[in-house]
């Protein structure tokens, strides 16, 4: 299935944010599910789902799972199942973080959704971050 332009923009914003905040600006450590990525540079499946961005270890000694959702996709059951899987994965890795990129108008909803899903999956100890200020057309 092809990704929408809005989703691609969110993924690119997610990549930039993670690289800047955790990887000294170096995107070379990231595995990215992007139309331009070759197969060996795409993230692994995590409990049956492929995240948009993934890295483990270098240089921040942190596992990072990143997912981007457009306004249209954030509330879908498939998205909820993905996020639950990624939170559960992060809960099994020390120093892990789940980063969620959504359009700015969905940031409050996304924060509430993460709290709800963390409670449902008993993953409240997982560090999460909702990236605000991104726009998707």
mmCIF file with all atom_site columns, C-alpha atoms in Angstrom:
data_model
loop_
_atom_site.group_PDB
_atom_site.id
_atom_site.type_symbol
_atom_site.label_atom_id
_atom_site.label_alt_id
_atom_site.label_comp_id
_atom_site.label_asym_id
_atom_site.label_entity_id
_atom_site.label_seq_id
_atom_site.pdbx_PDB_ins_code
_atom_site.Cartn_x
_atom_site.Cartn_y
_atom_site.Cartn_z
_atom_site.occupancy
_atom_site.B_iso_or_equiv
_atom_site.pdbx_formal_charge
_atom_site.auth_seq_id
_atom_site.auth_comp_id
_atom_site.auth_asym_id
_atom_site.auth_atom_id
_atom_site.pdbx_PDB_model_num
ATOM 1   C CA . UNK A 1 1   ? 0.000  0.000  0.000  1.00 0.00 ? 1   UNK A CA 1
ATOM 2   C CA . UNK A 1 2   ? 1.383  3.405  -0.957 1.00 0.00 ? 2   UNK A CA 1
ATOM 3   C CA . UNK A 1 3   ? 1.822  5.996  1.739  1.00 0.00 ? 3   UNK A CA 1
ATOM 4   C CA . UNK A 1 4   ? 0.115  9.359  1.527  1.00 0.00 ? 4   UNK A CA 1
ATOM 5   C CA . UNK A 1 5   ? 2.130  12.513 1.060  1.00 0.00 ? 5   UNK A CA 1
ATOM 6   C CA . UNK A 1 6   ? 1.010  13.644 4.528  1.00 0.00 ? 6   UNK A CA 1
ATOM 7   C CA . UNK A 1 7   ? 2.266  10.441 6.116  1.00 0.00 ? 7   UNK A CA 1
ATOM 8   C CA . UNK A 1 8   ? 5.606  10.718 4.328  1.00 0.00 ? 8   UNK A CA 1
ATOM 9   C CA . UNK A 1 9   ? 5.972  14.290 5.640  1.00 0.00 ? 9   UNK A CA 1
ATOM 10  C CA . UNK A 1 10  ? 5.289  13.099 9.183  1.00 0.00 ? 10  UNK A CA 1
ATOM 11  C CA . UNK A 1 11  ? 7.840  10.282 8.855  1.00 0.00 ? 11  UNK A CA 1
ATOM 12  C CA . UNK A 1 12  ? 10.450 12.728 7.583  1.00 0.00 ? 12  UNK A CA 1
ATOM 13  C CA . UNK A 1 13  ? 9.708  15.058 10.520 1.00 0.00 ? 13  UNK A CA 1
ATOM 14  C CA . UNK A 1 14  ? 9.964  12.094 12.891 1.00 0.00 ? 14  UNK A CA 1
ATOM 15  C CA . UNK A 1 15  ? 13.345 11.107 11.433 1.00 0.00 ? 15  UNK A CA 1
ATOM 16  C CA . UNK A 1 16  ? 14.675 14.657 11.776 1.00 0.00 ? 16  UNK A CA 1
ATOM 17  C CA . UNK A 1 17  ? 13.415 14.998 15.349 1.00 0.00 ? 17  UNK A CA 1
ATOM 18  C CA . UNK A 1 18  ? 14.862 11.658 16.521 1.00 0.00 ? 18  UNK A CA 1
ATOM 19  C CA . UNK A 1 19  ? 18.224 12.319 14.841 1.00 0.00 ? 19  UNK A CA 1
ATOM 20  C CA . UNK A 1 20  ? 18.458 15.803 16.345 1.00 0.00 ? 20  UNK A CA 1
ATOM 21  C CA . UNK A 1 21  ? 17.401 14.819 19.862 1.00 0.00 ? 21  UNK A CA 1
ATOM 22  C CA . UNK A 1 22  ? 19.090 11.425 20.251 1.00 0.00 ? 22  UNK A CA 1
ATOM 23  C CA . UNK A 1 23  ? 21.661 10.834 17.519 1.00 0.00 ? 23  UNK A CA 1
ATOM 24  C CA . UNK A 1 24  ? 23.650 14.063 17.220 1.00 0.00 ? 24  UNK A CA 1
ATOM 25  C CA . UNK A 1 25  ? 21.867 14.768 13.939 1.00 0.00 ? 25  UNK A CA 1
ATOM 26  C CA . UNK A 1 26  ? 23.046 11.548 12.269 1.00 0.00 ? 26  UNK A CA 1
ATOM 27  C CA . UNK A 1 27  ? 20.188 9.737  10.538 1.00 0.00 ? 27  UNK A CA 1
ATOM 28  C CA . UNK A 1 28  ? 22.559 6.941  9.510  1.00 0.00 ? 28  UNK A CA 1
ATOM 29  C CA . UNK A 1 29  ? 21.677 5.015  12.666 1.00 0.00 ? 29  UNK A CA 1
ATOM 30  C CA . UNK A 1 30  ? 17.986 4.921  11.765 1.00 0.00 ? 30  UNK A CA 1
ATOM 31  C CA . UNK A 1 31  ? 16.069 2.230  9.952  1.00 0.00 ? 31  UNK A CA 1
ATOM 32  C CA . UNK A 1 32  ? 13.247 4.004  8.141  1.00 0.00 ? 32  UNK A CA 1
ATOM 33  C CA . UNK A 1 33  ? 10.095 2.684  6.487  1.00 0.00 ? 33  UNK A CA 1
ATOM 34  C CA . UNK A 1 34  ? 10.054 5.162  3.625  1.00 0.00 ? 34  UNK A CA 1
ATOM 35  C CA . UNK A 1 35  ? 9.363  4.688  -0.096 1.00 0.00 ? 35  UNK A CA 1
ATOM 36  C CA . UNK A 1 36  ? 12.990 5.637  -0.853 1.00 0.00 ? 36  UNK A CA 1
ATOM 37  C CA . UNK A 1 37  ? 14.496 3.180  1.670  1.00 0.00 ? 37  UNK A CA 1
ATOM 38  C CA . UNK A 1 38  ? 16.012 -0.039 0.407  1.00 0.00 ? 38  UNK A CA 1
ATOM 39  C CA . UNK A 1 39  ? 14.904 -3.270 2.090  1.00 0.00 ? 39  UNK A CA 1
ATOM 40  C CA . UNK A 1 40  ? 17.998 -3.672 4.285  1.00 0.00 ? 40  UNK A CA 1
ATOM 41  C CA . UNK A 1 41  ? 17.477 -0.160 5.721  1.00 0.00 ? 41  UNK A CA 1
ATOM 42  C CA . UNK A 1 42  ? 13.864 -0.737 6.762  1.00 0.00 ? 42  UNK A CA 1
ATOM 43  C CA . UNK A 1 43  ? 12.843 -1.463 10.359 1.00 0.00 ? 43  UNK A CA 1
ATOM 44  C CA . UNK A 1 44  ? 12.220 -5.011 11.530 1.00 0.00 ? 44  UNK A CA 1
ATOM 45  C CA . UNK A 1 45  ? 8.740  -6.269 12.332 1.00 0.00 ? 45  UNK A CA 1
ATOM 46  C CA . UNK A 1 46  ? 7.836  -5.793 15.965 1.00 0.00 ? 46  UNK A CA 1
ATOM 47  C CA . UNK A 1 47  ? 5.152  -8.198 17.116 1.00 0.00 ? 47  UNK A CA 1
ATOM 48  C CA . UNK A 1 48  ? 3.793  -8.308 13.578 1.00 0.00 ? 48  UNK A CA 1
ATOM 49  C CA . UNK A 1 49  ? 4.010  -4.594 12.764 1.00 0.00 ? 49  UNK A CA 1
ATOM 50  C CA . UNK A 1 50  ? 6.694  -2.514 11.049 1.00 0.00 ? 50  UNK A CA 1
ATOM 51  C CA . UNK A 1 51  ? 7.341  0.853  12.718 1.00 0.00 ? 51  UNK A CA 1
ATOM 52  C CA . UNK A 1 52  ? 8.117  3.907  10.636 1.00 0.00 ? 52  UNK A CA 1
ATOM 53  C CA . UNK A 1 53  ? 11.457 4.466  12.397 1.00 0.00 ? 53  UNK A CA 1
ATOM 54  C CA . UNK A 1 54  ? 13.655 2.198  14.515 1.00 0.00 ? 54  UNK A CA 1
ATOM 55  C CA . UNK A 1 55  ? 17.076 2.163  16.079 1.00 0.00 ? 55  UNK A CA 1
ATOM 56  C CA . UNK A 1 56  ? 18.709 0.204  18.865 1.00 0.00 ? 56  UNK A CA 1
ATOM 57  C CA . UNK A 1 57  ? 21.953 1.011  20.586 1.00 0.00 ? 57  UNK A CA 1
ATOM 58  C CA . UNK A 1 58  ? 24.392 3.413  18.977 1.00 0.00 ? 58  UNK A CA 1
ATOM 59  C CA . UNK A 1 59  ? 25.158 6.126  19.735 1.00 0.00 ? 59  UNK A CA 1
ATOM 60  C CA . UNK A 1 60  ? 22.604 6.915  22.443 1.00 0.00 ? 60  UNK A CA 1
ATOM 61  C CA . UNK A 1 61  ? 22.444 3.420  23.961 1.00 0.00 ? 61  UNK A CA 1
ATOM 62  C CA . UNK A 1 62  ? 18.691 3.659  23.560 1.00 0.00 ? 62  UNK A CA 1
ATOM 63  C CA . UNK A 1 63  ? 16.056 1.711  21.679 1.00 0.00 ? 63  UNK A CA 1
ATOM 64  C CA . UNK A 1 64  ? 13.802 4.084  19.767 1.00 0.00 ? 64  UNK A CA 1
ATOM 65  C CA . UNK A 1 65  ? 10.578 3.076  18.067 1.00 0.00 ? 65  UNK A CA 1
ATOM 66  C CA . UNK A 1 66  ? 8.883  5.808  16.062 1.00 0.00 ? 66  UNK A CA 1
ATOM 67  C CA . UNK A 1 67  ? 5.484  5.858  14.430 1.00 0.00 ? 67  UNK A CA 1
ATOM 68  C CA . UNK A 1 68  ? 3.737  8.544  12.384 1.00 0.00 ? 68  UNK A CA 1
ATOM 69  C CA . UNK A 1 69  ? -0.006 8.776  11.861 1.00 0.00 ? 69  UNK A CA 1
ATOM 70  C CA . UNK A 1 70  ? -2.086 11.215 9.871  1.00 0.00 ? 70  UNK A CA 1
ATOM 71  C CA . UNK A 1 71  ? -5.269 12.671 11.361 1.00 0.00 ? 71  UNK A CA 1
ATOM 72  C CA . UNK A 1 72  ? -7.264 10.144 9.365  1.00 0.00 ? 72  UNK A CA 1
ATOM 73  C CA . UNK A 1 73  ? -5.265 7.146  10.621 1.00 0.00 ? 73  UNK A CA 1
ATOM 74  C CA . UNK A 1 74  ? -4.592 7.872  14.277 1.00 0.00 ? 74  UNK A CA 1
ATOM 75  C CA . UNK A 1 75  ? -7.925 6.509  15.549 1.00 0.00 ? 75  UNK A CA 1
ATOM 76  C CA . UNK A 1 76  ? -8.102 3.361  13.422 1.00 0.00 ? 76  UNK A CA 1
ATOM 77  C CA . UNK A 1 77  ? -8.072 -0.048 15.152 1.00 0.00 ? 77  UNK A CA 1
ATOM 78  C CA . UNK A 1 78  ? -4.978 -1.063 13.159 1.00 0.00 ? 78  UNK A CA 1
ATOM 79  C CA . UNK A 1 79  ? -3.120 1.978  14.501 1.00 0.00 ? 79  UNK A CA 1
ATOM 80  C CA . UNK A 1 80  ? -4.149 1.186  18.059 1.00 0.00 ? 80  UNK A CA 1
ATOM 81  C CA . UNK A 1 81  ? -2.919 -2.396 17.671 1.00 0.00 ? 81  UNK A CA 1
ATOM 82  C CA . UNK A 1 82  ? 0.406  -1.164 16.263 1.00 0.00 ? 82  UNK A CA 1
ATOM 83  C CA . UNK A 1 83  ? 0.953  1.276  19.105 1.00 0.00 ? 83  UNK A CA 1
ATOM 84  C CA . UNK A 1 84  ? 0.147  -1.375 21.710 1.00 0.00 ? 84  UNK A CA 1
ATOM 85  C CA . UNK A 1 85  ? 2.700  -3.706 20.114 1.00 0.00 ? 85  UNK A CA 1
ATOM 86  C CA . UNK A 1 86  ? 5.368  -0.999 20.036 1.00 0.00 ? 86  UNK A CA 1
ATOM 87  C CA . UNK A 1 87  ? 4.722  -0.047 23.675 1.00 0.00 ? 87  UNK A CA 1
ATOM 88  C CA . UNK A 1 88  ? 4.989  -3.698 24.712 1.00 0.00 ? 88  UNK A CA 1
ATOM 89  C CA . UNK A 1 89  ? 8.250  -4.048 22.785 1.00 0.00 ? 89  UNK A CA 1
ATOM 90  C CA . UNK A 1 90  ? 9.667  -0.929 24.432 1.00 0.00 ? 90  UNK A CA 1
ATOM 91  C CA . UNK A 1 91  ? 8.684  -2.278 27.852 1.00 0.00 ? 91  UNK A CA 1
ATOM 92  C CA . UNK A 1 92  ? 11.059 -5.222 27.310 1.00 0.00 ? 92  UNK A CA 1
ATOM 93  C CA . UNK A 1 93  ? 14.054 -3.003 26.517 1.00 0.00 ? 93  UNK A CA 1
ATOM 94  C CA . UNK A 1 94  ? 15.901 -0.880 29.016 1.00 0.00 ? 94  UNK A CA 1
ATOM 95  C CA . UNK A 1 95  ? 16.159 2.805  28.119 1.00 0.00 ? 95  UNK A CA 1
ATOM 96  C CA . UNK A 1 96  ? 13.594 2.547  25.306 1.00 0.00 ? 96  UNK A CA 1
ATOM 97  C CA . UNK A 1 97  ? 11.345 5.313  24.033 1.00 0.00 ? 97  UNK A CA 1
ATOM 98  C CA . UNK A 1 98  ? 8.286  5.359  21.808 1.00 0.00 ? 98  UNK A CA 1
ATOM 99  C CA . UNK A 1 99  ? 8.050  8.518  19.690 1.00 0.00 ? 99  UNK A CA 1
ATOM 100 C CA . UNK A 1 100 ? 4.697  9.334  18.097 1.00 0.00 ? 100 UNK A CA 1
ATOM 101 C CA . UNK A 1 101 ? 4.426  11.888 15.292 1.00 0.00 ? 101 UNK A CA 1
ATOM 102 C CA . UNK A 1 102 ? 1.014  13.305 14.486 1.00 0.00 ? 102 UNK A CA 1
ATOM 103 C CA . UNK A 1 103 ? -0.230 16.539 12.926 1.00 0.00 ? 103 UNK A CA 1
ATOM 104 C CA . UNK A 1 104 ? -0.196 19.363 15.469 1.00 0.00 ? 104 UNK A CA 1
ATOM 105 C CA . UNK A 1 105 ? -3.979 19.430 15.792 1.00 0.00 ? 105 UNK A CA 1
ATOM 106 C CA . UNK A 1 106 ? -3.943 15.778 16.954 1.00 0.00 ? 106 UNK A CA 1
ATOM 107 C CA . UNK A 1 107 ? -1.211 16.126 19.601 1.00 0.00 ? 107 UNK A CA 1
ATOM 108 C CA . UNK A 1 108 ? -3.551 16.357 22.610 1.00 0.00 ? 108 UNK A CA 1
ATOM 109 C CA . UNK A 1 109 ? -5.561 13.383 21.355 1.00 0.00 ? 109 UNK A CA 1
ATOM 110 C CA . UNK A 1 110 ? -2.342 11.408 20.771 1.00 0.00 ? 110 UNK A CA 1
ATOM 111 C CA . UNK A 1 111 ? -1.092 12.072 24.313 1.00 0.00 ? 111 UNK A CA 1
ATOM 112 C CA . UNK A 1 112 ? -4.393 10.887 25.773 1.00 0.00 ? 112 UNK A CA 1
ATOM 113 C CA . UNK A 1 113 ? -4.400 7.844  23.495 1.00 0.00 ? 113 UNK A CA 1
ATOM 114 C CA . UNK A 1 114 ? -0.898 6.861  24.623 1.00 0.00 ? 114 UNK A CA 1
ATOM 115 C CA . UNK A 1 115 ? -1.873 7.156  28.303 1.00 0.00 ? 115 UNK A CA 1
ATOM 116 C CA . UNK A 1 116 ? -4.941 4.998  27.700 1.00 0.00 ? 116 UNK A CA 1
ATOM 117 C CA . UNK A 1 117 ? -3.005 2.364  25.746 1.00 0.00 ? 117 UNK A CA 1
ATOM 118 C CA . UNK A 1 118 ? -0.183 2.310  28.294 1.00 0.00 ? 118 UNK A CA 1
ATOM 119 C CA . UNK A 1 119 ? -2.739 1.632  31.013 1.00 0.00 ? 119 UNK A CA 1
ATOM 120 C CA . UNK A 1 120 ? -4.356 -1.151 28.943 1.00 0.00 ? 120 UNK A CA 1
ATOM 121 C CA . UNK A 1 121 ? -1.003 -2.806 28.215 1.00 0.00 ? 121 UNK A CA 1
ATOM 122 C CA . UNK A 1 122 ? 0.598  -2.214 31.611 1.00 0.00 ? 122 UNK A CA 1
ATOM 123 C CA . UNK A 1 123 ? 3.433  -0.270 29.970 1.00 0.00 ? 123 UNK A CA 1
ATOM 124 C CA . UNK A 1 124 ? 3.232  2.972  31.971 1.00 0.00 ? 124 UNK A CA 1
ATOM 125 C CA . UNK A 1 125 ? 6.968  2.731  32.628 1.00 0.00 ? 125 UNK A CA 1
ATOM 126 C CA . UNK A 1 126 ? 7.735  3.228  28.933 1.00 0.00 ? 126 UNK A CA 1
ATOM 127 C CA . UNK A 1 127 ? 8.948  6.701  28.039 1.00 0.00 ? 127 UNK A CA 1
ATOM 128 C CA . UNK A 1 128 ? 6.820  8.228  25.307 1.00 0.00 ? 128 UNK A CA 1
ATOM 129 C CA . UNK A 1 129 ? 7.017  11.448 23.345 1.00 0.00 ? 129 UNK A CA 1
ATOM 130 C CA . UNK A 1 130 ? 4.425  13.014 21.085 1.00 0.00 ? 130 UNK A CA 1
ATOM 131 C CA . UNK A 1 131 ? 6.069  15.304 18.579 1.00 0.00 ? 131 UNK A CA 1
ATOM 132 C CA . UNK A 1 132 ? 4.131  18.505 18.235 1.00 0.00 ? 132 UNK A CA 1
ATOM 133 C CA . UNK A 1 133 ? 4.337  21.182 15.601 1.00 0.00 ? 133 UNK A CA 1
ATOM 134 C CA . UNK A 1 134 ? 4.357  18.911 12.570 1.00 0.00 ? 134 UNK A CA 1
ATOM 135 C CA . UNK A 1 135 ? 2.029  19.476 9.677  1.00 0.00 ? 135 UNK A CA 1
ATOM 136 C CA . UNK A 1 136 ? 0.719  16.922 7.252  1.00 0.00 ? 136 UNK A CA 1
ATOM 137 C CA . UNK A 1 137 ? -1.112 17.956 4.140  1.00 0.00 ? 137 UNK A CA 1
#
